Coordinates of C-alpha atoms in Angstrom, one line a residue:
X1134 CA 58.4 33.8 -104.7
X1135 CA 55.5 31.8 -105.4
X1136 CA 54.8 30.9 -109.2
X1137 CA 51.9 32.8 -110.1
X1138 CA 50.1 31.8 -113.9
X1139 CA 46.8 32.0 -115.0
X1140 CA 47.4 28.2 -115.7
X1141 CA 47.1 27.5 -111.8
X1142 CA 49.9 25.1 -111.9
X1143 CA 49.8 25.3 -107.9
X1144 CA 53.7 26.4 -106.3
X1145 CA 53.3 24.1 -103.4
X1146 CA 54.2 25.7 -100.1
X1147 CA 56.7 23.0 -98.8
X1148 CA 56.5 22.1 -95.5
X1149 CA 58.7 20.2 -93.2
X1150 CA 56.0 20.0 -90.8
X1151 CA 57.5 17.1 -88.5
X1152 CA 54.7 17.7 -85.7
X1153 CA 54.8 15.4 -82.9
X1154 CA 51.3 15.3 -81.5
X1155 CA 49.5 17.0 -84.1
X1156 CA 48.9 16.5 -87.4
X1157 CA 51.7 14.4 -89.7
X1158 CA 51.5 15.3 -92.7
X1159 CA 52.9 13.1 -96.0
X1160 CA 55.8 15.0 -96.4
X1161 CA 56.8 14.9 -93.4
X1162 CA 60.3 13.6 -91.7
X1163 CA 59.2 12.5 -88.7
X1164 CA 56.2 9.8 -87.8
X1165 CA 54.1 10.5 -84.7
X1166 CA 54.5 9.1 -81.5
X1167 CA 52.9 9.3 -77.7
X1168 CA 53.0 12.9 -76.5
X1169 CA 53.0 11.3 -73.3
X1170 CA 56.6 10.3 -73.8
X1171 CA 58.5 11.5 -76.3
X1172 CA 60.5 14.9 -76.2
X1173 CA 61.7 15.6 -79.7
X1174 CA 64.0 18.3 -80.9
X1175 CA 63.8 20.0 -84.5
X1176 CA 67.5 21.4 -85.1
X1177 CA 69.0 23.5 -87.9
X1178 CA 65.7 24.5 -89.4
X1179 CA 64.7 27.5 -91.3
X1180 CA 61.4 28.6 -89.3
X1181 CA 58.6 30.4 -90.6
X1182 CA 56.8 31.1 -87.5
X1183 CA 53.2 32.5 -88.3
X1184 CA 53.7 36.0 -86.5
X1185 CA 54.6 37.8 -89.5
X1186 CA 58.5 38.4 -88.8
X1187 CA 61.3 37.1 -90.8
X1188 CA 62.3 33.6 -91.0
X1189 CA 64.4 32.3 -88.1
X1190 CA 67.2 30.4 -89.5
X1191 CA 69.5 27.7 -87.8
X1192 CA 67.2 27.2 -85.3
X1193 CA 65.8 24.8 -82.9
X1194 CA 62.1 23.8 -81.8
X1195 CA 61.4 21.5 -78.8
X1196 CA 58.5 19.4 -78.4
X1197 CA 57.0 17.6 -76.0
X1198 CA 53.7 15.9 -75.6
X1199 CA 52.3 17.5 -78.5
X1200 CA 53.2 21.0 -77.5
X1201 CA 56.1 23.1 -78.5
X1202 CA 58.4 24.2 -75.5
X1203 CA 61.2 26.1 -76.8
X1204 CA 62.4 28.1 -79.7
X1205 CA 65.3 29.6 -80.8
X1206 CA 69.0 29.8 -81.7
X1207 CA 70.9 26.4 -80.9
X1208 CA 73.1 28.3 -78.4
X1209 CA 69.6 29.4 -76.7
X1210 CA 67.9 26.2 -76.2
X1211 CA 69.0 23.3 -74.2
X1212 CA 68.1 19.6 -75.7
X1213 CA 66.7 18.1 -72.8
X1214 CA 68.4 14.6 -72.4
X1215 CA 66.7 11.4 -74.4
X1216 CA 65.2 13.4 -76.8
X1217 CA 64.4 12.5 -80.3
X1218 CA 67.0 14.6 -82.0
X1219 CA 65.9 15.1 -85.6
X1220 CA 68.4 17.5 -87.9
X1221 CA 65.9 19.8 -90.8
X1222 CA 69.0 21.2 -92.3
X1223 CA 67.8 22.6 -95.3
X1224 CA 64.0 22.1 -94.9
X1225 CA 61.6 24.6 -93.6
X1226 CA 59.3 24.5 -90.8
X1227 CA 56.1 26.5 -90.4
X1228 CA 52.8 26.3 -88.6
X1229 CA 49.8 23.9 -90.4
X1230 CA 47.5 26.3 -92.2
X1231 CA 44.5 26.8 -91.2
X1232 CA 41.4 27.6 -93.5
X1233 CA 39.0 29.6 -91.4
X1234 CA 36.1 29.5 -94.2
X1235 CA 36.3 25.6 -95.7
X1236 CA 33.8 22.9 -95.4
X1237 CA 34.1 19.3 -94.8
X1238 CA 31.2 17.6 -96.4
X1239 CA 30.0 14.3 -97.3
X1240 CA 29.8 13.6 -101.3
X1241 CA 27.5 11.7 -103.2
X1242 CA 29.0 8.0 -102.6
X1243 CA 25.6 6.5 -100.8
X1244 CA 28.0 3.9 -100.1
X1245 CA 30.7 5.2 -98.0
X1246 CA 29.4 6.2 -94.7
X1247 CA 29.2 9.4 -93.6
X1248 CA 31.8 8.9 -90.8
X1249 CA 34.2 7.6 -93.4
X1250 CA 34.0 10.4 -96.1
X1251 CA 34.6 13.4 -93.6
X1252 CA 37.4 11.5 -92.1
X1253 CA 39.3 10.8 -95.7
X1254 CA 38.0 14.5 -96.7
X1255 CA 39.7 15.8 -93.6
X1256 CA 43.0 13.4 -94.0
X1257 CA 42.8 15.2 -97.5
X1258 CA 43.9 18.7 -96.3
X1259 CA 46.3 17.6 -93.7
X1260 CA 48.0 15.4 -96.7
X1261 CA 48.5 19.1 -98.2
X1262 CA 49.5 20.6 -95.0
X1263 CA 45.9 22.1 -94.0
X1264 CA 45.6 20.8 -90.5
X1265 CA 42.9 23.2 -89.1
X1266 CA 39.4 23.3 -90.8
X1267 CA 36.5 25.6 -89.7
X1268 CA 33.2 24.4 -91.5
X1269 CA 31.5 27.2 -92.0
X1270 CA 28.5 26.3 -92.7
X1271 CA 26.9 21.8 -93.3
X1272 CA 24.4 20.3 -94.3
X1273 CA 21.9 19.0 -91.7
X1274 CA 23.4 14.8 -92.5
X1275 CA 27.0 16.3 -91.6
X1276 CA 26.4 17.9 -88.3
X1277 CA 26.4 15.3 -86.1
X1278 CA 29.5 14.0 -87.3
X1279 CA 31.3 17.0 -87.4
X1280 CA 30.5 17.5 -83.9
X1281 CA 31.4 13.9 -82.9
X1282 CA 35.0 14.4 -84.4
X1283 CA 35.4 18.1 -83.4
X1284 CA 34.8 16.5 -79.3
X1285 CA 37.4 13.1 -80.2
X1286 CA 40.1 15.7 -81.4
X1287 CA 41.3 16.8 -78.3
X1288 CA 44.4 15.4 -76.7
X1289 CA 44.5 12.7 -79.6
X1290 CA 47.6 12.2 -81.7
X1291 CA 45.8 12.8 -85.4
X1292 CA 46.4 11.6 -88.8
X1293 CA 43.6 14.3 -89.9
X1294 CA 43.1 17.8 -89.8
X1295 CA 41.1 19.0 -86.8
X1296 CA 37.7 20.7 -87.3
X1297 CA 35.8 23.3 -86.0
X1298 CA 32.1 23.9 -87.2
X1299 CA 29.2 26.3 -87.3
X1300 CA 26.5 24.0 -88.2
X1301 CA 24.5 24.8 -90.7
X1302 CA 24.1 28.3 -91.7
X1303 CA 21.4 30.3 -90.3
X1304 CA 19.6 32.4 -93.5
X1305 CA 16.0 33.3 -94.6
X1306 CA 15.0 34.7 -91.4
X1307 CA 12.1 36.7 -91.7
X1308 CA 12.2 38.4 -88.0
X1309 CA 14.0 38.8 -85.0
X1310 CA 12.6 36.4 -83.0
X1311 CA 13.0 33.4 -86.2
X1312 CA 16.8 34.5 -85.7
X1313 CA 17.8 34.5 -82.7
X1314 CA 15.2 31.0 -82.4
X1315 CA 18.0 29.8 -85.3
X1316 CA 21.0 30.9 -83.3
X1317 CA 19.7 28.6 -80.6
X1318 CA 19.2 25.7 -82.6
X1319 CA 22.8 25.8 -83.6
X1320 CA 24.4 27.2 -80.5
X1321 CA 22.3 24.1 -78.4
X1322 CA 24.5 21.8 -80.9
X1323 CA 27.4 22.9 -79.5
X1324 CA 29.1 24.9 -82.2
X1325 CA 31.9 26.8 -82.6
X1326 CA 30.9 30.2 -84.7
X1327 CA 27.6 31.0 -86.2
X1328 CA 27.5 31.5 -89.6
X1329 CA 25.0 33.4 -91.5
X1330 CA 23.8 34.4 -95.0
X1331 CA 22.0 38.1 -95.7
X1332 CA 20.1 36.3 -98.5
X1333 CA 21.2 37.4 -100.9
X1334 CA 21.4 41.3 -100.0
X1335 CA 20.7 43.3 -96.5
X1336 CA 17.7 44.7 -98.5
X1337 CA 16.0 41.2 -98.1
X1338 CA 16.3 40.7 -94.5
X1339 CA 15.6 44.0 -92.1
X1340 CA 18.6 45.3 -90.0
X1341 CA 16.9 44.3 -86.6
X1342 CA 16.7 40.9 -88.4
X1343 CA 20.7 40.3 -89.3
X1344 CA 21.7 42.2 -86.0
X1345 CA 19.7 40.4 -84.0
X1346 CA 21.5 37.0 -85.2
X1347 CA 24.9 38.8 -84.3
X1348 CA 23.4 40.1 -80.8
X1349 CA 22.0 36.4 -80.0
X1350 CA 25.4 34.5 -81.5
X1351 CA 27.3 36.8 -78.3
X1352 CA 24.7 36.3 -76.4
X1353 CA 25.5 32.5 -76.5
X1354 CA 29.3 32.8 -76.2
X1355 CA 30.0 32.4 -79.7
X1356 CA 31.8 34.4 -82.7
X1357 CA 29.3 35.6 -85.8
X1358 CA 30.5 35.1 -89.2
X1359 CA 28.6 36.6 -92.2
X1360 CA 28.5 35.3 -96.0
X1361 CA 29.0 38.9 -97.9
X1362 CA 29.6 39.9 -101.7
X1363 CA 28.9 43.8 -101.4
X1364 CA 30.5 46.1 -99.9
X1365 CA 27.0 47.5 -98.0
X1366 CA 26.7 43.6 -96.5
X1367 CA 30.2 44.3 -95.1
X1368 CA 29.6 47.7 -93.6
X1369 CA 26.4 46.2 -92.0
X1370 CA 27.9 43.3 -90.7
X1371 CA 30.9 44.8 -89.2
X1372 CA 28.7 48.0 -87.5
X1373 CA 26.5 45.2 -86.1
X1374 CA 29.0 43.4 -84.2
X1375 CA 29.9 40.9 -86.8
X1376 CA 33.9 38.9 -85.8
X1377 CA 35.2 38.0 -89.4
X1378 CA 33.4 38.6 -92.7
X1379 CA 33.8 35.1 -94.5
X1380 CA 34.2 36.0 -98.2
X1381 CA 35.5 39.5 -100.4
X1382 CA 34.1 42.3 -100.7
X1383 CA 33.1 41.9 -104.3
X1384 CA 31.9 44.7 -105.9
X1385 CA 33.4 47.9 -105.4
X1386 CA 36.6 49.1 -103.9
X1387 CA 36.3 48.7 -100.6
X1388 CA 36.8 52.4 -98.5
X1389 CA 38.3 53.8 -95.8
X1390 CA 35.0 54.2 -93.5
X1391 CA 35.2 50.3 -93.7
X1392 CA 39.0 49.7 -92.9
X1393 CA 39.0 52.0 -90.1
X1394 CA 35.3 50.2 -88.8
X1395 CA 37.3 46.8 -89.5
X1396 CA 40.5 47.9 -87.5
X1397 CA 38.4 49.9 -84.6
X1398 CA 36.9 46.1 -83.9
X1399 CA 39.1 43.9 -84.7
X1400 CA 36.8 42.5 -87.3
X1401 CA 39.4 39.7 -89.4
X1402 CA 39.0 39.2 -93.3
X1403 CA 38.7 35.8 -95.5
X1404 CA 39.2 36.8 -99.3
X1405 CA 38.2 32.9 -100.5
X1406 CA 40.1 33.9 -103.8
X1407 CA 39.5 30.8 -105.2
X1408 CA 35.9 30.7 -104.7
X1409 CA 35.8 33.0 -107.3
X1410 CA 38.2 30.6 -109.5
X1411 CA 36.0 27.9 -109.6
X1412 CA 33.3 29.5 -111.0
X1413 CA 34.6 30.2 -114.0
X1414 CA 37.9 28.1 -114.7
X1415 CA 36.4 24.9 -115.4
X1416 CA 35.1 26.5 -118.9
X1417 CA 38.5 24.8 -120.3
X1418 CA 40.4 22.0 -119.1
X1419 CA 43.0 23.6 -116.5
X1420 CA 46.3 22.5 -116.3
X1421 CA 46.2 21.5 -112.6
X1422 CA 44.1 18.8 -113.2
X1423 CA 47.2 16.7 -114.7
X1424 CA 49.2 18.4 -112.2
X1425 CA 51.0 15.9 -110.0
X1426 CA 50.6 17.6 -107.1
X1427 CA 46.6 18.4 -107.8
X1428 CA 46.7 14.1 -108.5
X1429 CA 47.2 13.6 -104.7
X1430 CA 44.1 14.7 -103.9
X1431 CA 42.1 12.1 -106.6
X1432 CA 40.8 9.5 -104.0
X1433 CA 38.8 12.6 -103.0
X1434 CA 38.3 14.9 -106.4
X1435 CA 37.7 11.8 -108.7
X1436 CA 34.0 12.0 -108.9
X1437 CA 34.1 16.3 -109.6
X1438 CA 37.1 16.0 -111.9
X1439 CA 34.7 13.8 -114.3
X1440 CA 32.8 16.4 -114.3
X1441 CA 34.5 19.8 -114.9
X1442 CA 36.2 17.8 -117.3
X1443 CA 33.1 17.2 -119.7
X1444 CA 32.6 19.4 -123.0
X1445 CA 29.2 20.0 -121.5
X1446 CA 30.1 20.9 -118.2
X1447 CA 32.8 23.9 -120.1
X1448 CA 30.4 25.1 -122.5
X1449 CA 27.7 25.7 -120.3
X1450 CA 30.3 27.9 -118.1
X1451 CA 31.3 29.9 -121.2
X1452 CA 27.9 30.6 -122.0
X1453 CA 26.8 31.2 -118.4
X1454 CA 26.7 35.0 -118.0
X1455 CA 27.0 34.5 -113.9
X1456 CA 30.1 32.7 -113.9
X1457 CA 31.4 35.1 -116.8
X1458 CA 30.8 38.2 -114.2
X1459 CA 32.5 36.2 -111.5
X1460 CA 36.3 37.1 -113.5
X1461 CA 35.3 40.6 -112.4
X1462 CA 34.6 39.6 -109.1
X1463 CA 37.5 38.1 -108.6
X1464 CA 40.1 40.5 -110.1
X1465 CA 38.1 43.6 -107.5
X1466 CA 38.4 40.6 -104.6
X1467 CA 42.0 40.8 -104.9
X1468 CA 42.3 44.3 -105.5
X1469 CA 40.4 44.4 -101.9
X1470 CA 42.6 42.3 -100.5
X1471 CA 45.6 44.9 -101.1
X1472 CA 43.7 47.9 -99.9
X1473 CA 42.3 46.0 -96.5
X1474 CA 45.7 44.6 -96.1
X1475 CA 47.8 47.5 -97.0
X1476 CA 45.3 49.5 -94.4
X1477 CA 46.3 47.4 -91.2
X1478 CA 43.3 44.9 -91.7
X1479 CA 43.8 41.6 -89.7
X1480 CA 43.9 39.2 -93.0
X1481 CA 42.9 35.4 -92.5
X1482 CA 42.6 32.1 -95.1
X1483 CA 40.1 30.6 -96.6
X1484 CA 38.6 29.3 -99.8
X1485 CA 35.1 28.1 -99.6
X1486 CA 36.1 24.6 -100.9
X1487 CA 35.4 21.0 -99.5
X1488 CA 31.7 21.6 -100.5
X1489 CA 31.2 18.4 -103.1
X1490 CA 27.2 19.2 -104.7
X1491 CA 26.7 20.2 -108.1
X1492 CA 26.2 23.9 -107.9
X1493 CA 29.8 24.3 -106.0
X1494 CA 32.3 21.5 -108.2
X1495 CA 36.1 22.5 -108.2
X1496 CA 36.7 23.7 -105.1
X1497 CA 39.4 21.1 -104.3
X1498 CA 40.3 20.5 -100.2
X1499 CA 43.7 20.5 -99.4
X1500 CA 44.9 22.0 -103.0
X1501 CA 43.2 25.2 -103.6
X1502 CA 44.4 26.4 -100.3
X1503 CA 48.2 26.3 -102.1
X1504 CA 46.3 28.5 -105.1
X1505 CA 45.2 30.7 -102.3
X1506 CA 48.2 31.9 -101.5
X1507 CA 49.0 32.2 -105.0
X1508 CA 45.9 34.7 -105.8
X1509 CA 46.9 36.5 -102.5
X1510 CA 50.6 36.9 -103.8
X1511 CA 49.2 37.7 -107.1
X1512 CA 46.9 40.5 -105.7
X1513 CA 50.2 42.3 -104.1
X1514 CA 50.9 40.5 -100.8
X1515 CA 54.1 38.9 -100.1
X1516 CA 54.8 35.6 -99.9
X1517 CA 55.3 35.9 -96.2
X1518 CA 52.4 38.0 -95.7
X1519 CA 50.2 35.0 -97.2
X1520 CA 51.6 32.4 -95.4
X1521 CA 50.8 34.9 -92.4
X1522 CA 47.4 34.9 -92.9
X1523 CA 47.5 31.1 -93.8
X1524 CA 48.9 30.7 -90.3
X1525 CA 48.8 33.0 -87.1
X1526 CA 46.5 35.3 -89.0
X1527 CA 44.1 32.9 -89.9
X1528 CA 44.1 31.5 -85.8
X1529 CA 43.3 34.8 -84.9
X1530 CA 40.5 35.1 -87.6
X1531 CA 38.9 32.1 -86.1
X1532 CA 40.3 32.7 -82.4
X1533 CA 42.2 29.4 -82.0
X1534 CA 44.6 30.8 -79.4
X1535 CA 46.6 27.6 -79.4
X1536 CA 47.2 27.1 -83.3
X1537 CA 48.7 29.2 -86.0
X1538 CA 52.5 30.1 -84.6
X1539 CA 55.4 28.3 -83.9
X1540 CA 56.1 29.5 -80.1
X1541 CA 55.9 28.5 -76.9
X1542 CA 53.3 27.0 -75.3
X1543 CA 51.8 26.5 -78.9
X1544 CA 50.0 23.2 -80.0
X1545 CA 52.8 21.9 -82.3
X1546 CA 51.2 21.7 -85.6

């Protein structure tokens, strides 16, 4: 079981995660090499395979050129001849998670391009076995380059996590036709989902409004992913068409009207538990921040550590009645998360992080997606049914066909 405390000492997932063509992650056994040559063979190894069933155990994956070909008992697959044969007795293999609601954002060092900072940001999570990213949601400097490396990520052997993106969100629309003229903007970049914010409450922006973002997001071949705290925003978004909501429901216990709306379309679920953390942890020194594990990630966190970390920073959290409300909103988030879960609700992964500016510090890439799982096994799910949604849940979330499971025909991440 994962290690749950209040302290957030993260239980690291531990990954073998020897993945010839996709992402090679720190820990891993194996380094990359050309897909175009190389067959390699993964025997002995305990697999977690990201559909949700039990761990396979003694068994062997074949890959080749980046893409996994076989899987199963040893006396089931045949090693084809001159291929890397690498022996994971006692280590684990499981699909890279993938964090359908993160960001990957440039930080405020003026003097590190903005090429450069995505790229270490992004070789952040996969150094914690994140190797999927959807951006939901950038800032207008970010776009361009998140675009640029979403197009070079194809067919390349990476030492990053691969990205999708929505662009910048689309919000403060005051009719129809400023929505669906938003959707456009975005969808002409060439994204990959629309996100969009009711702002802050579907009272604020009229129901022909908010649909007509979701109507004009299909209408342009893409998926429509809603910012949501209540559970009306939920209920609105999902009876309008909406694919995933992207945070918790928040406020109440969600009902049955909304599992059975959620389960009649398919509509996928990101908790972003620790969204909800870092509003209101920082008011003492955590433990994590000395933890060894958390310290891998400093490169990257440096600049936002100094900050949590001041006297100033923690008092003004303890005094701030927002962030004190926010330890409510987290401990109904999880209790959510059971009931969707527990009612047949596709659950995927997520945790708002990556997004460096002041309002949003402490919400660490790469590390808070290993305190994810740990809220999510805290709030009742097993271990396996995190690492699930982590995994082949969170592809379907985001509908990444090729990602998310260990089987064949799967990119082998």
């Amino acid at each position: 079981m994962l290690r749950i405390s209040r302290g957030l000492r993260a239980a690291p997932v531990v990954f073998a995660l020897a993945l010839i063509g996709g992402v090679a992650c720190q820990s891993a056994q194996v380094e990359p090499t050309s897909p175009a040559t190389t067959v390699t063979a993964l025997t002995n190894a305990r697999v977690i395979d990201g559909t949700g069933g039990a761990p396979l155990e003694q068994t062997t994956v074949i890959i080749n050129g980046g893409t996994i070909e076989a899987v199963g008992a040893a006396s089931t697959v045949t090693i084809p001849d001159g291929a890397t044969v690498v022996d994971m007795t006692g280590k684990t293999i499981m699909p890279g998670m993938i964090n359908s609601h993160g960001h990957v954002q440039k930080g405020h060092d003026d003097s590190i391009p903005v090429r450069e900072d995505l790229l270490r940001r992004l070789a952040t999570y996969a150094s914690y076995g994140v190797t999927t990213v959807v951006s939901l949601g950038a800032i207008p400097e970010d776009e361009a380059e998140q675009l640029r490396l979403r197009d070079e990520q194809d067919g390349m052997t990476l030492d990053r996590a691969r990205i999708y993106t929505s662009g910048g969100s689309v919000r403060r629309m005051g009719t129809p036709e400023e929505a669906r003229t938003d959707v456009n903007r975005v969808a002409d970049l060439g994204v990959d989902v629309v996100k969009f914010h009711f702002d802050p409450s579907p009272n604020d922006m009229s129901p022909e409004t908010w649909g007509a973002i979701v109507e004009q997001a299909h209408a342009r071949n893409l998926r429509a992913t809603p910012h949501i705290f209540y559970l009306s925003e939920a209920k609105a978004a999902v009876e309008k068409g909406a694919d995933a909501l992207g945070h918790s429901v928040r406020d109440v216990d969600v009902d049955e009207a909304l599992i059975t709306a959620m389960k009649a379309r398919n509509v996928g679920y990101i908790p972003t538990l620790t969204r909800e953390l870092s509003v209101f942890v920082y008011e003492t020194t955590p433990e994590f921040l000395s933890d060894p594990f958390f310290l891998r990630g400093i490169s990257v966190y440096r600049d936002q550590v100094d900050v949590v970390s001041t006297p100033e920073y923690q008092e003004k959290l303890r005094n701030d009645p927002t962030a004190q409300s926010i330890k409510q909103a987290l401990v109904q988030a999880q209790r959510n998360l059971k009931l969707l879960s527990d009612g047949g609700v596709l659950i995927g992964f997520g945790t708002d992080g990556g997004v460096p500016n002041a309002a949003t510090y402490g919400r660490w890439e790469g590390y808070f997606e290993h305190v994810e799982l740990e809220l999510m096994v805290e709030a009742g799910l097993s271990p396996l049914q995190a690492i699930t949604a982590a995994t082949g849940g969170s592809a379907r979330v985001s509908n990444l066909d090729q990602l998310g499971t260990i089987e064949p025909g799967k990119t082998a991440d």
